[in-house]
Structure formats: structure tokens, C-alpha cells
Amino acid sequence: MLLVDVDHFKNINDTHGHDFGDIVLKAIAACVSETPGGRGQVFRLGGEEFVALVPGASSRDGLKLAEAIRQAVAGLSIDAGSQSVRVTVSIGIADNGDGQEKPHVVSAADAALYLAKAGGRNRSVLSGDVSGAQVCRSA
């Protein structure tokens, strides 16, 4: 499970308006939907959050997928009239490889997302031992 959250989305809406915010969400949804390559399902949770479910993927596969999504979104240039806007996402990754119940997987992915946000945003964090969470971010 990947929880994907648009970084600083309120600022986008406040600066460019809600119609432009909708354009941003659609562009990000396309990136998130295309990246799993037909291996999973993507849903909008609400607001600026998306979830990608990729059955059978290992936690390492999830981290690679999250990084591909994060990089694809960071590479977007969304036209806002006279200027282009760049956006980033933070992603929390968790799996149920050890047979965790679904609510625990969701909580683990949410905790990893929180770490990604707290760590500076534009990051992918794999859940696990909080002190040993794996973080990816390209410079």
C-alpha cells in the first residue's frame, strides 16, 4: 500500500485557485495511475491523498514504485496561465507481508507518510521500525 499526499496543496489552491487545484490533482492522479503499469489499483482517498494498492508486491517493490511516482510527479510542469507550477508528493509505504490486518497496514503507511512529511516532504518512506525507516529522496 502506498499513501500519496500532495505537498503544500493548500498553497496551490490559495495561490492559483480551486479550478487550478483540480487540474493539479488530475495530473497527479494520472501519474499515480500510470506508474503501477497495470499491476495495481489507485484510488483517491479524499482531498489531496491517493492510495495505490499493488497486490503481491514486496516492500522493496513498493519503495521502487513510490520513487517512480514521486519522480514522475516532481517532473511535471503544470501550466498556470503565464507560469508553470511544479508540485511534489510525499509517500508512505507499508505491506502486509507478515500477515498484518488491513487496519494495521493503513496505520503503518500513514505513519510512514507522516515521517515523509516531517522529514522535509518530497520523500518516500517505507514503514517498519520508525528509527530504521528507509527514506528515499533524490537531490
PDB file of C-alpha atoms in Angstrom, residues 1-2 8 13 17-18 21 33 36 68 72 86 99 121 123 139:
ATOM      1  CA  MET A   1       0.000   0.000   0.000  1.00  0.00           C
ATOM      2  CA  LEU A   2       1.240   3.439  -0.943  1.00  0.00           C
ATOM      3  CA  HIS A   8       1.671  22.080   0.115  1.00  0.00           C
ATOM      4  CA  ASN A  13      -5.312  26.303  -4.101  1.00  0.00           C
ATOM      5  CA  GLY A  17      -7.498  28.875  -7.210  1.00  0.00           C
ATOM      6  CA  HIS A  18      -9.505  25.704  -6.778  1.00  0.00           C
ATOM      7  CA  GLY A  21      -6.019  22.767  -7.893  1.00  0.00           C
ATOM      8  CA  SER A  33      -2.367   5.587 -12.062  1.00  0.00           C
ATOM      9  CA  PRO A  36       1.994   0.747 -11.406  1.00  0.00           C
ATOM     10  CA  ALA A  68       8.922   6.198  -9.626  1.00  0.00           C
ATOM     11  CA  ALA A  72       7.231  11.395 -12.189  1.00  0.00           C
ATOM     12  CA  ARG A  86       5.863  22.279 -10.140  1.00  0.00           C
ATOM     13  CA  GLY A  99       0.031 -11.045   7.714  1.00  0.00           C
ATOM     14  CA  ARG A 121       8.422  16.389   2.075  1.00  0.00           C
ATOM     15  CA  ARG A 123      10.130  11.789   0.058  1.00  0.00           C
ATOM     16  CA  ALA A 139      18.625  15.728  -4.550  1.00  0.00           C
TER      17      ALA A 139
END
